[in-house]
Coordinates of C-alpha atoms and ligand atoms in Angstrom, one line a residue:
M1 CA 129.4 182.3 115.7
T2 CA 126.0 180.6 115.6
V3 CA 123.2 183.0 114.7
I4 CA 119.8 182.1 115.9
G5 CA 117.1 182.8 113.4
H6 CA 113.2 182.4 113.3
W7 CA 110.9 179.7 112.8
I8 CA 108.2 180.6 110.1
N9 CA 105.7 178.3 108.4
G10 CA 107.5 175.2 109.8
A11 CA 111.1 176.1 108.4
A12 CA 114.0 178.2 109.7
V13 CA 114.2 181.6 108.4
A14 CA 117.5 183.6 108.8
D15 CA 116.8 187.5 108.4
T16 CA 120.1 188.3 110.2
A17 CA 120.6 191.8 109.1
R18 CA 120.5 193.0 112.7
T19 CA 121.8 190.9 115.5
Q20 CA 122.7 191.0 119.1
D21 CA 125.1 188.9 121.4
V22 CA 123.5 186.2 123.4
F23 CA 125.7 185.6 126.6
N24 CA 126.4 182.6 128.8
P25 CA 125.8 184.5 132.3
A26 CA 128.1 182.1 134.0
T27 CA 131.0 182.9 131.9
G28 CA 130.1 186.2 130.6
Q29 CA 131.1 185.0 127.1
A30 CA 128.8 185.7 124.1
S31 CA 128.0 182.1 123.0
R32 CA 125.8 182.9 120.1
Q33 CA 124.0 185.6 118.4
V34 CA 120.3 186.3 117.8
A35 CA 118.8 187.8 114.9
L36 CA 116.5 190.7 115.5
A37 CA 113.5 190.4 113.0
S38 CA 112.6 193.2 110.7
R39 CA 109.0 194.4 110.3
A40 CA 109.0 192.7 107.0
T41 CA 109.8 189.3 108.7
V42 CA 107.3 189.6 111.3
E43 CA 104.8 190.3 108.7
Q44 CA 105.7 187.1 106.8
A45 CA 105.2 185.2 110.0
I46 CA 101.7 187.0 110.6
A47 CA 100.7 186.2 106.9
N48 CA 101.7 182.5 107.3
A49 CA 99.8 182.3 110.5
Q50 CA 96.7 183.8 108.7
A51 CA 96.9 181.4 105.8
A52 CA 97.2 178.4 108.3
F53 CA 94.3 179.5 110.3
P54 CA 91.2 178.3 108.2
A55 CA 92.3 174.7 108.2
W56 CA 93.6 174.7 111.9
R57 CA 90.3 176.1 113.1
N58 CA 88.5 173.4 111.3
T59 CA 90.7 170.7 112.6
P60 CA 88.6 168.6 115.0
P61 CA 89.7 169.4 118.7
A62 CA 90.4 165.7 119.4
K63 CA 93.0 165.8 116.6
R64 CA 94.5 168.9 118.0
A65 CA 94.6 167.1 121.4
Q66 CA 96.5 164.4 119.8
I67 CA 99.1 166.6 118.8
M68 CA 99.3 168.1 122.1
F69 CA 99.9 164.7 123.6
R70 CA 102.7 164.0 121.0
L71 CA 104.1 167.2 121.8
K72 CA 104.1 166.3 125.6
Q73 CA 106.0 163.2 125.0
L74 CA 108.6 164.8 122.8
L75 CA 109.2 167.6 125.5
D76 CA 109.7 164.8 128.0
Q77 CA 112.1 162.9 125.6
H78 CA 114.1 166.2 124.9
S79 CA 114.0 167.7 128.4
D80 CA 117.8 167.4 129.0
E81 CA 118.5 169.2 125.7
I82 CA 116.0 171.9 126.5
C83 CA 117.3 172.4 130.0
A84 CA 120.9 172.6 128.7
L85 CA 119.8 175.4 126.6
I86 CA 118.1 177.3 129.2
T87 CA 120.9 176.9 131.7
D88 CA 123.4 178.0 128.8
E89 CA 121.5 181.2 128.1
H90 CA 119.5 182.1 131.2
G91 CA 122.1 180.8 133.9
K92 CA 119.7 179.0 136.3
V93 CA 120.6 175.5 137.8
L94 CA 119.8 172.7 135.6
N95 CA 117.3 170.9 138.2
D96 CA 115.6 174.4 138.3
A97 CA 115.2 174.4 134.7
A98 CA 113.9 171.0 134.7
G99 CA 111.2 172.2 137.4
E100 CA 110.4 175.2 135.0
L101 CA 110.0 172.8 132.0
Q102 CA 107.9 170.4 133.8
R103 CA 105.4 173.2 134.8
G104 CA 105.1 174.2 131.1
I105 CA 104.6 170.5 130.2
E106 CA 101.7 170.6 132.7
V107 CA 100.0 173.3 130.6
V108 CA 100.5 171.0 127.5
E109 CA 98.7 168.1 129.5
Y110 CA 96.0 170.3 130.5
M111 CA 95.4 171.3 126.9
C112 CA 95.2 167.7 125.9
G113 CA 91.6 168.0 127.2
V114 CA 90.8 170.8 124.7
P115 CA 87.8 169.0 123.2
D116 CA 86.2 169.0 126.7
L117 CA 87.4 172.5 127.5
L118 CA 85.7 173.8 124.3
K119 CA 82.4 172.1 124.8
G120 CA 79.6 174.6 124.6
E121 CA 76.3 175.0 126.3
H122 CA 73.0 173.9 124.9
S123 CA 69.5 174.6 125.7
K124 CA 66.5 173.0 124.1
N125 CA 63.1 174.9 123.7
V126 CA 64.3 178.3 124.7
G127 CA 61.1 179.4 123.0
P128 CA 58.3 177.3 120.9
A129 CA 60.4 174.8 118.8
I130 CA 63.5 177.0 119.4
D131 CA 66.8 175.8 120.4
S132 CA 69.9 177.8 121.6
W133 CA 73.7 177.0 122.0
S134 CA 76.7 178.8 122.6
E135 CA 80.2 177.9 121.4
R136 CA 83.7 179.0 122.0
Q137 CA 85.4 180.1 118.6
A138 CA 89.0 180.6 118.0
L139 CA 90.0 184.4 117.4
G140 CA 92.4 184.0 114.5
V141 CA 96.1 185.1 114.5
V142 CA 97.2 186.0 118.0
A143 CA 100.7 187.0 119.4
G144 CA 102.8 186.1 122.4
I145 CA 105.8 188.2 123.8
T146 CA 107.7 186.6 126.6
P147 CA 110.4 187.4 129.3
F148 CA 113.8 186.0 129.8
N149 CA 113.3 184.4 133.2
F150 CA 111.2 181.4 132.1
P151 CA 112.3 180.7 128.6
A152 CA 110.4 177.5 128.3
M153 CA 107.5 177.9 130.7
V154 CA 106.2 181.2 129.9
P155 CA 106.1 180.6 126.1
L156 CA 104.2 177.4 126.7
W157 CA 101.8 179.2 129.2
I158 CA 100.8 181.4 126.2
A159 CA 101.3 179.5 123.0
I160 CA 99.8 176.1 123.9
P161 CA 96.4 177.3 125.2
A162 CA 96.2 179.5 122.1
I163 CA 97.0 176.8 119.5
A164 CA 95.0 174.2 121.3
C165 CA 92.1 176.3 121.1
G166 CA 92.4 176.6 117.3
N167 CA 94.2 180.0 116.9
T168 CA 97.5 180.4 115.1
M169 CA 100.4 182.2 116.6
V170 CA 103.4 184.5 116.4
L171 CA 105.5 184.3 119.5
K172 CA 108.3 186.4 120.2
P173 CA 110.5 185.0 122.9
S174 CA 113.1 187.0 125.0
E175 CA 116.0 188.0 122.8
R176 CA 118.3 187.2 125.9
D177 CA 117.5 183.3 125.9
P178 CA 115.9 182.6 122.6
S179 CA 117.2 179.2 121.8
C180 CA 114.9 176.8 123.8
M181 CA 111.6 178.1 122.2
L182 CA 113.0 177.5 118.8
L183 CA 113.7 173.9 119.8
I184 CA 110.2 173.6 121.2
A185 CA 108.6 174.7 117.9
Q186 CA 110.6 172.3 116.0
L187 CA 109.5 169.5 118.3
A188 CA 105.9 170.9 117.8
K189 CA 106.2 170.2 113.9
Q190 CA 107.6 166.7 114.8
A191 CA 104.4 166.2 116.8
G192 CA 102.4 166.9 113.8
L193 CA 101.5 170.5 114.1
P194 CA 100.9 172.0 110.6
D195 CA 103.2 174.5 109.3
G196 CA 102.2 178.2 110.1
V197 CA 100.2 177.4 113.3
L198 CA 103.2 178.3 115.7
N199 CA 105.9 180.8 114.1
V200 CA 108.5 182.0 116.3
V201 CA 110.1 185.4 115.6
N202 CA 113.2 186.6 117.7
G203 CA 113.6 190.4 117.9
D204 CA 113.3 193.5 119.9
K205 CA 111.0 196.6 120.0
E206 CA 110.6 196.5 116.1
A207 CA 109.1 192.9 116.1
V208 CA 107.0 193.8 119.1
D209 CA 105.7 197.1 117.7
T210 CA 104.8 195.3 114.4
L211 CA 102.7 192.7 116.4
L212 CA 100.9 195.5 118.3
T213 CA 100.0 197.4 115.5
D214 CA 99.3 194.7 112.7
A215 CA 95.4 194.6 112.1
R216 CA 95.5 190.9 111.5
I217 CA 96.6 190.2 115.2
Q218 CA 93.4 189.5 117.3
A219 CA 94.8 189.1 120.8
I220 CA 98.1 189.5 122.6
G221 CA 99.4 187.6 125.6
F222 CA 102.4 189.4 127.2
V223 CA 104.6 188.7 130.2
G224 CA 107.4 190.9 131.5
S225 CA 108.1 194.1 133.4
T226 CA 105.3 196.4 134.4
P227 CA 106.3 199.4 132.2
I228 CA 106.3 197.3 129.3
A229 CA 103.3 195.5 130.2
E230 CA 101.6 198.7 130.5
Y231 CA 102.7 199.9 127.1
I232 CA 101.5 196.6 125.4
Y233 CA 98.3 196.8 127.1
A234 CA 97.7 200.5 126.1
T235 CA 99.0 200.1 122.6
G236 CA 97.5 196.7 121.9
C237 CA 94.0 198.0 123.2
A238 CA 94.3 201.1 121.2
N239 CA 94.8 199.0 118.1
G240 CA 91.6 196.9 118.9
K241 CA 93.3 194.0 120.2
R242 CA 92.3 191.8 123.2
V243 CA 95.2 192.0 125.5
K244 CA 96.4 190.3 128.8
A245 CA 99.7 191.6 130.1
L246 CA 101.4 190.3 133.2
G247 CA 104.0 192.5 134.8
G248 CA 106.3 192.8 137.7
A249 CA 106.1 192.0 141.4
K250 CA 107.2 192.5 144.9
N251 CA 105.9 189.4 146.9
H252 CA 105.8 189.8 150.8
A253 CA 105.8 186.9 153.1
I254 CA 104.3 187.6 156.6
V255 CA 106.0 185.7 159.3
M256 CA 103.9 185.5 162.3
P257 CA 105.0 185.1 166.0
D258 CA 103.6 181.7 166.2
A259 CA 105.0 180.5 162.9
D260 CA 107.2 177.2 162.8
L261 CA 110.1 179.2 162.2
D262 CA 112.4 176.5 161.1
N263 CA 110.1 175.6 158.2
A264 CA 109.4 179.2 157.2
V265 CA 113.1 179.8 156.9
T266 CA 113.5 176.9 154.8
A267 CA 110.6 178.0 152.6
L268 CA 112.1 181.4 152.3
M269 CA 115.5 180.3 151.3
G270 CA 114.1 178.4 148.1
A271 CA 111.5 181.2 147.7
A272 CA 113.8 184.2 147.9
Y273 CA 117.1 182.9 146.5
G274 CA 116.0 180.1 144.0
S275 CA 116.8 181.1 140.3
G276 CA 118.8 184.0 141.9
G277 CA 115.5 185.8 142.9
E278 CA 114.6 186.0 139.1
R279 CA 111.2 184.9 139.4
C280 CA 108.0 187.0 139.3
M281 CA 106.8 184.9 142.3
A282 CA 110.0 185.0 144.2
I283 CA 109.5 186.3 147.8
S284 CA 111.5 189.4 148.1
V285 CA 110.2 191.0 151.3
A286 CA 109.8 189.0 154.6
V287 CA 107.5 191.1 157.1
A288 CA 108.3 189.9 160.6
V289 CA 105.5 190.5 163.1
G290 CA 107.4 191.7 166.3
D291 CA 111.1 192.3 167.1
A292 CA 111.6 188.9 168.7
T293 CA 110.2 187.2 165.3
A294 CA 112.4 189.5 163.3
D295 CA 115.6 188.8 165.4
A296 CA 115.1 185.0 165.3
L297 CA 114.2 185.0 161.6
V298 CA 117.4 187.0 160.7
A299 CA 119.6 185.0 162.8
K300 CA 118.4 181.6 161.3
L301 CA 118.5 183.2 157.7
K302 CA 121.9 184.2 158.3
E303 CA 123.0 180.7 159.5
R304 CA 121.3 179.1 156.4
L305 CA 122.9 181.5 153.9
A306 CA 126.3 180.5 155.2
T307 CA 125.8 177.4 153.6
L308 CA 124.2 178.5 150.2
K309 CA 126.0 177.4 147.3
V310 CA 126.4 179.7 144.3
G311 CA 128.0 178.7 141.1
P312 CA 127.4 177.9 137.5
G313 CA 123.9 176.4 136.6
T314 CA 125.7 173.3 134.9
D315 CA 126.5 172.1 138.3
N316 CA 123.4 170.6 140.2
S317 CA 124.9 170.8 143.7
N318 CA 124.5 174.7 143.3
D319 CA 121.5 176.3 144.8
M320 CA 121.6 179.3 142.6
G321 CA 123.3 180.6 139.4
P322 CA 124.3 184.0 137.9
L323 CA 122.1 186.6 136.9
I324 CA 121.0 187.4 133.4
T325 CA 123.4 190.1 132.2
R326 CA 126.3 192.3 133.4
Q327 CA 123.8 195.4 133.4
H328 CA 121.4 193.4 135.6
R329 CA 124.0 192.5 138.1
D330 CA 125.1 196.0 138.5
K331 CA 121.5 197.3 138.9
V332 CA 120.9 194.7 141.6
I333 CA 124.1 195.8 143.3
G334 CA 123.0 199.3 143.0
Y335 CA 119.7 198.5 145.1
I336 CA 121.8 196.9 147.9
D337 CA 124.0 200.3 147.8
S338 CA 121.2 202.2 148.0
A339 CA 119.4 200.5 150.9
E340 CA 122.5 200.8 152.9
Q341 CA 122.7 204.5 152.2
Q342 CA 119.1 204.8 153.2
G343 CA 119.8 203.0 156.6
A344 CA 119.0 199.3 156.0
T345 CA 121.4 196.9 157.8
V346 CA 123.2 194.6 155.2
A347 CA 122.9 191.5 157.4
V348 CA 124.4 189.2 154.5
D349 CA 126.2 191.0 151.8
G350 CA 126.6 189.5 148.2
R351 CA 128.3 192.4 146.7
G352 CA 131.8 191.7 145.2
F353 CA 131.1 188.0 144.9
T354 CA 133.0 185.9 142.5
V355 CA 133.0 182.1 141.6
P356 CA 136.6 180.6 141.1
G357 CA 137.0 179.7 137.6
F358 CA 133.9 181.9 136.6
E359 CA 135.4 185.4 137.3
N360 CA 133.5 187.0 134.4
G361 CA 130.1 185.5 135.3
Y362 CA 127.4 187.6 136.4
F363 CA 127.1 186.4 140.0
V364 CA 125.8 188.2 143.0
G365 CA 125.9 186.5 146.3
A366 CA 122.7 185.9 148.3
T367 CA 122.0 189.1 150.2
L368 CA 119.9 189.8 153.5
L369 CA 118.7 193.2 154.2
D370 CA 117.4 194.0 157.7
R371 CA 115.5 196.9 159.0
V372 CA 114.2 197.8 155.5
T373 CA 111.5 200.6 155.5
P374 CA 108.7 201.4 153.0
D375 CA 110.4 204.6 151.9
M376 CA 113.5 202.9 150.6
K377 CA 114.1 202.4 146.9
A378 CA 115.0 198.8 147.4
Y379 CA 111.4 198.2 149.1
K380 CA 109.5 200.1 146.7
E381 CA 110.9 198.7 143.4
E382 CA 111.3 195.0 142.1
I383 CA 115.0 194.1 142.4
F384 CA 114.7 190.8 140.5
G385 CA 117.8 189.3 142.3
P386 CA 118.9 187.3 145.2
V387 CA 118.1 189.9 147.8
L388 CA 115.7 189.5 150.7
C389 CA 114.4 192.4 152.5
V390 CA 113.2 192.2 156.2
V391 CA 110.7 194.7 157.3
R392 CA 109.9 194.8 160.9
V393 CA 106.1 195.5 161.8
G394 CA 104.2 195.5 165.2
S395 CA 101.2 193.6 164.1
M396 CA 99.5 191.4 161.5
A397 CA 97.2 194.4 160.6
E398 CA 100.4 196.6 159.9
A399 CA 101.8 193.7 157.8
M400 CA 98.6 193.4 155.8
Q401 CA 98.4 197.3 155.3
L402 CA 102.0 197.3 153.8
I403 CA 101.1 194.6 151.2
D404 CA 97.8 196.3 150.3
D405 CA 99.7 199.7 150.0
H406 CA 102.4 198.2 147.6
E407 CA 101.9 199.0 143.8
Y408 CA 102.3 195.3 143.0
G409 CA 100.0 192.4 143.9
N410 CA 101.4 189.3 142.3
G411 CA 101.8 186.8 145.1
T412 CA 102.1 186.7 148.7
C413 CA 102.3 184.3 151.7
I414 CA 101.7 184.1 155.4
F415 CA 103.6 181.8 157.8
T416 CA 101.5 181.1 160.8
R417 CA 99.8 178.0 163.0
D418 CA 96.8 180.1 163.4
G419 CA 93.9 179.1 161.0
E420 CA 91.9 181.9 161.7
A421 CA 94.6 184.5 160.9
A422 CA 95.4 182.6 157.7
R423 CA 91.7 182.6 156.8
Y424 CA 91.4 186.4 157.4
F425 CA 94.6 187.0 155.5
S426 CA 93.5 185.1 152.3
D427 CA 90.2 186.5 152.4
N428 CA 91.2 190.1 152.7
I429 CA 94.7 190.7 151.1
K430 CA 94.8 192.6 147.8
V431 CA 97.0 190.3 146.0
G432 CA 96.0 187.7 143.3
M433 CA 97.9 184.6 144.4
V434 CA 98.1 183.8 148.1
G435 CA 100.1 181.0 150.1
I436 CA 99.4 179.7 153.5
N437 CA 102.6 178.2 154.7
V438 CA 103.3 177.8 150.9
P439 CA 105.7 180.5 149.7
L440 CA 105.4 180.2 145.9
P441 CA 101.7 179.7 145.4
V442 CA 102.0 179.5 141.6
P443 CA 98.7 178.0 140.5
V444 CA 98.8 174.5 138.7
A445 CA 98.0 174.1 135.1
Y446 CA 94.3 173.4 135.6
H447 CA 93.8 176.7 137.6
S448 CA 94.8 180.2 136.3
F449 CA 97.9 182.6 137.0
C450 CA 97.0 186.1 137.6
G451 CA 98.3 189.0 139.9
W452 CA 96.4 192.0 140.8
K453 CA 97.1 195.7 140.9
R454 CA 100.0 196.8 138.7
S455 CA 101.3 193.3 138.3
A456 CA 98.5 192.4 135.7
F457 CA 96.8 194.5 132.9
G458 CA 93.5 193.3 131.3
D459 CA 90.8 190.6 132.1
N460 CA 91.6 186.8 132.6
G461 CA 94.6 185.1 133.7
M462 CA 97.1 183.0 132.1
Y463 CA 96.7 179.3 131.3
G464 CA 93.9 177.3 132.9
P465 CA 90.4 177.8 132.2
D466 CA 91.1 181.7 131.9
S467 CA 93.2 180.9 128.9
V468 CA 90.2 179.2 127.0
N469 CA 88.3 182.3 127.7
F470 CA 91.1 184.6 126.6
F471 CA 91.8 182.8 123.3
T472 CA 88.2 182.2 122.2
R473 CA 85.1 184.3 121.7
R474 CA 81.8 183.2 122.7
K475 CA 79.1 182.7 119.7
T476 CA 75.5 182.1 120.6
V477 CA 73.2 180.5 118.1
T478 CA 69.4 180.4 118.3
Q479 CA 67.7 178.1 115.8
R480 CA 64.1 177.3 114.7
W481 CA 62.8 174.9 112.2
P482 CA 59.1 175.6 111.7
A483 CA 57.1 172.4 111.2
G484 CA 56.1 172.0 107.8
G485 CA 53.1 174.0 106.6
V486 CA 52.8 176.1 109.8
R487 CA 52.3 179.8 108.8
E488 CA 53.3 182.5 111.4
T489 CA 52.0 185.9 112.0
A490 CA 54.4 188.9 112.2
Q491 CA 55.4 189.6 115.9
F492 CA 56.1 193.2 116.7
N493 CA 56.5 192.7 120.4
F494 CA 59.9 192.0 121.7
P495 CA 60.0 188.2 121.6
S496 CA 59.7 186.8 125.0
N497 CA 58.2 183.6 126.8
Q498 CA 55.1 185.8 128.1
Ligands
NAD1 P1 111.0 193.1 129.9 O1 109.7 193.7 130.0 O2 112.2 193.7 129.7 O3 110.8 192.0 128.5 C1 109.7 191.3 128.2 C2 109.4 191.2 126.7 O4 109.1 192.6 126.2 C3 110.8 190.7 125.9 O5 110.2 189.9 124.9 C4 111.3 191.8 125.3 O6 112.0 191.8 124.1 C5 110.2 192.9 125.1 N1 110.4 194.3 125.3 C6 111.3 194.9 126.3 N2 111.4 196.1 126.1 C7 110.6 196.6 125.0 C8 110.1 197.8 124.7 N3 110.5 198.9 125.0 N4 109.0 197.7 123.6 C9 108.5 196.4 123.3 N5 109.0 195.5 123.7 C10 109.9 195.4 124.6 O7 110.9 191.9 130.8 P2 112.4 190.8 131.1 O8 113.4 191.5 131.9 O9 112.6 189.9 130.1 O10 111.6 189.8 132.3 C11 111.7 190.1 133.7 C12 110.4 190.8 134.1 O11 109.3 189.9 133.7 C13 110.3 191.0 135.7 O12 109.7 192.4 135.9 C14 109.3 190.0 136.2 O13 108.5 190.2 137.3 C15 108.4 189.8 134.9 N6 107.7 188.6 134.9 C16 106.3 188.5 135.5 C17 105.8 187.4 135.4 C18 104.4 187.3 135.7 O14 103.7 186.2 135.6 N7 103.7 188.5 136.2 C19 106.4 186.1 135.0 C20 107.6 186.3 134.6 C21 108.4 187.4 134.6

C-alpha cells in the first residue's frame, strides 16, 4: 500500500517508522497509509525552513508575487487531480471539493498583490530634518496545523499569506486526508518556490508538540476543534509564539415570521447538509420565531429532504457524501440518539442509512431534529454532521439571546424581509461572521475570517489583511542626516516638537 510521506526542502522524505491508515470514507477501505513524522523529521523540516529564510525574506515581494501567480495557474490546471484526492480521502462531492479549492485559490490571487500589501508608511519631517517610516517584516519560520474538513482550502489560508509575506513554513495537514497538500507543495516548487520555503510534515500529536515547543518557530496558525485550539493557543503562547487558533462552531440561523420561507429553506438545505455538515460555518441550528414559522419550516424542510441525494462523492449528482471516519459517524448517530432521549422530535431520521454498493461507507442520512431545547447535548455541542436542529422561540430577542449565550460564535444568519431587524441583528449579535439572508457568510479572500467567543483564540483573523498583520511585525525607523558642519548641543529633555 502507498505510504504518504513528507515534503522537506523541496523533496519527498519517507520517515515511515510510524504509519496510520487513510480511508476512503465512501467505501470504508484503507486506500493508503500516512507516515507520522518523528520529532527528528519535524526538526529537520524546521532546520531547512530556517536555512531558506534569509534568502526568501530578501527576495523582492514582486518576485514572490510572480511565484504566487504561477502557483495560481498550476492550481487551476491541476484542479481535477486535487479534487479527486480530496474526494477520495475526505469523501465530499467533487463539485464541493472544487468550490473549496477555488476559495483557496482566491487566497493565492489576493497574495499576488503582496508588494502592495507590504507597503509601509512614511512621514517626512517628523522633527527637524528627521524622517520616519514603518515597514512590515517577516517573522521567520512559522507553522500551520490544519483540520480534515478542508484539506486544500485551510492549508492555503495559512501557508500562502505566510510565505508571500516572506516567512518560511512547516505545515502539518490533517493525517486523515494528507495527500492533496503534498501535491500542492510539489506544484509550489514547480511554480518556482525555492526549496525549504514550504515544508509539509504529516503526523499526529508528536509532530504538533514539536512545532509548539521548538524555539525556532515564531508563529502558529491553527484551525481545528476547540479543545485542541485551546491547547495550541496556551502551549504556543507559553513557548513565546504568536498564535492564532480557530476552533469549532455551532452556527444558528434565525428564521423570522416575515422571511421568504422558500428561499430560506433552499439556503438552509445547502448550509446544513452540504459537505455532510462537516463545515465550521455549516448552519446546525435553525431558530424559528413563532410556532407557525416553525411548523411551516419543518414541513418544507421535510419535503425537500425527501429528495436529497446521498452517495459517494465521485458522483456529482449526489448532494452530500459520507462522513470522515467510522468513529465520527457513530458519534453523530450518538447525538441523534441523545436528542431523541432528551425529548426532541426526530422529524427526519438519518440513522441506519446505507447506500447500495457502498454498504461499508461512513454514511449518515440527512437528519432533522425538531423541538430541540438549549439543555440538550445535541444543542450544546458541535455535531459536525448532517443534522439540523430546530429550536422554537417566541421572539427575535429570545433568538438573539440564545445565540449570545452559546459558547461558540463563529457564524450566524438571519432570514427576514425587515431591514431594521436585520441591521439590529448584525449590529448587536455576539458572533464574528454574520449573514443577512446569506447562510454561509464566509468572508472572501480580501476580507478576513474570524469567529468570536470560543470559536477563535488569539488576535487577528485568517487570510486577507489580518493575515499580513499576523505573519509580519512592524518595524519603525526614524532617521536623521544632519547637514554637513552642523554641530548640535546635547538634549536632556524628552525629544518633542515643542
Ligand atoms: P482536530 O482538532 O481533531 O484536528 C486539527 C489538527 O490538530 C490536526 O492536524 C490534528 O492532527 C491535530 N491534533 C488533533 N489532536 C491533537 C492533539 N491532541 N494534540 C495536538 N494536535 C492534535 O480537528 P478536525 O477533526 O481535523 O477538524 C474538525 C474541527 O475543526 C471542527 O471542530 C471544526 O469546526 C473545526 N474547524 C474550524 C474552522 C474555523 O475556521 N473555525 C474551519 C475548519 C474546521
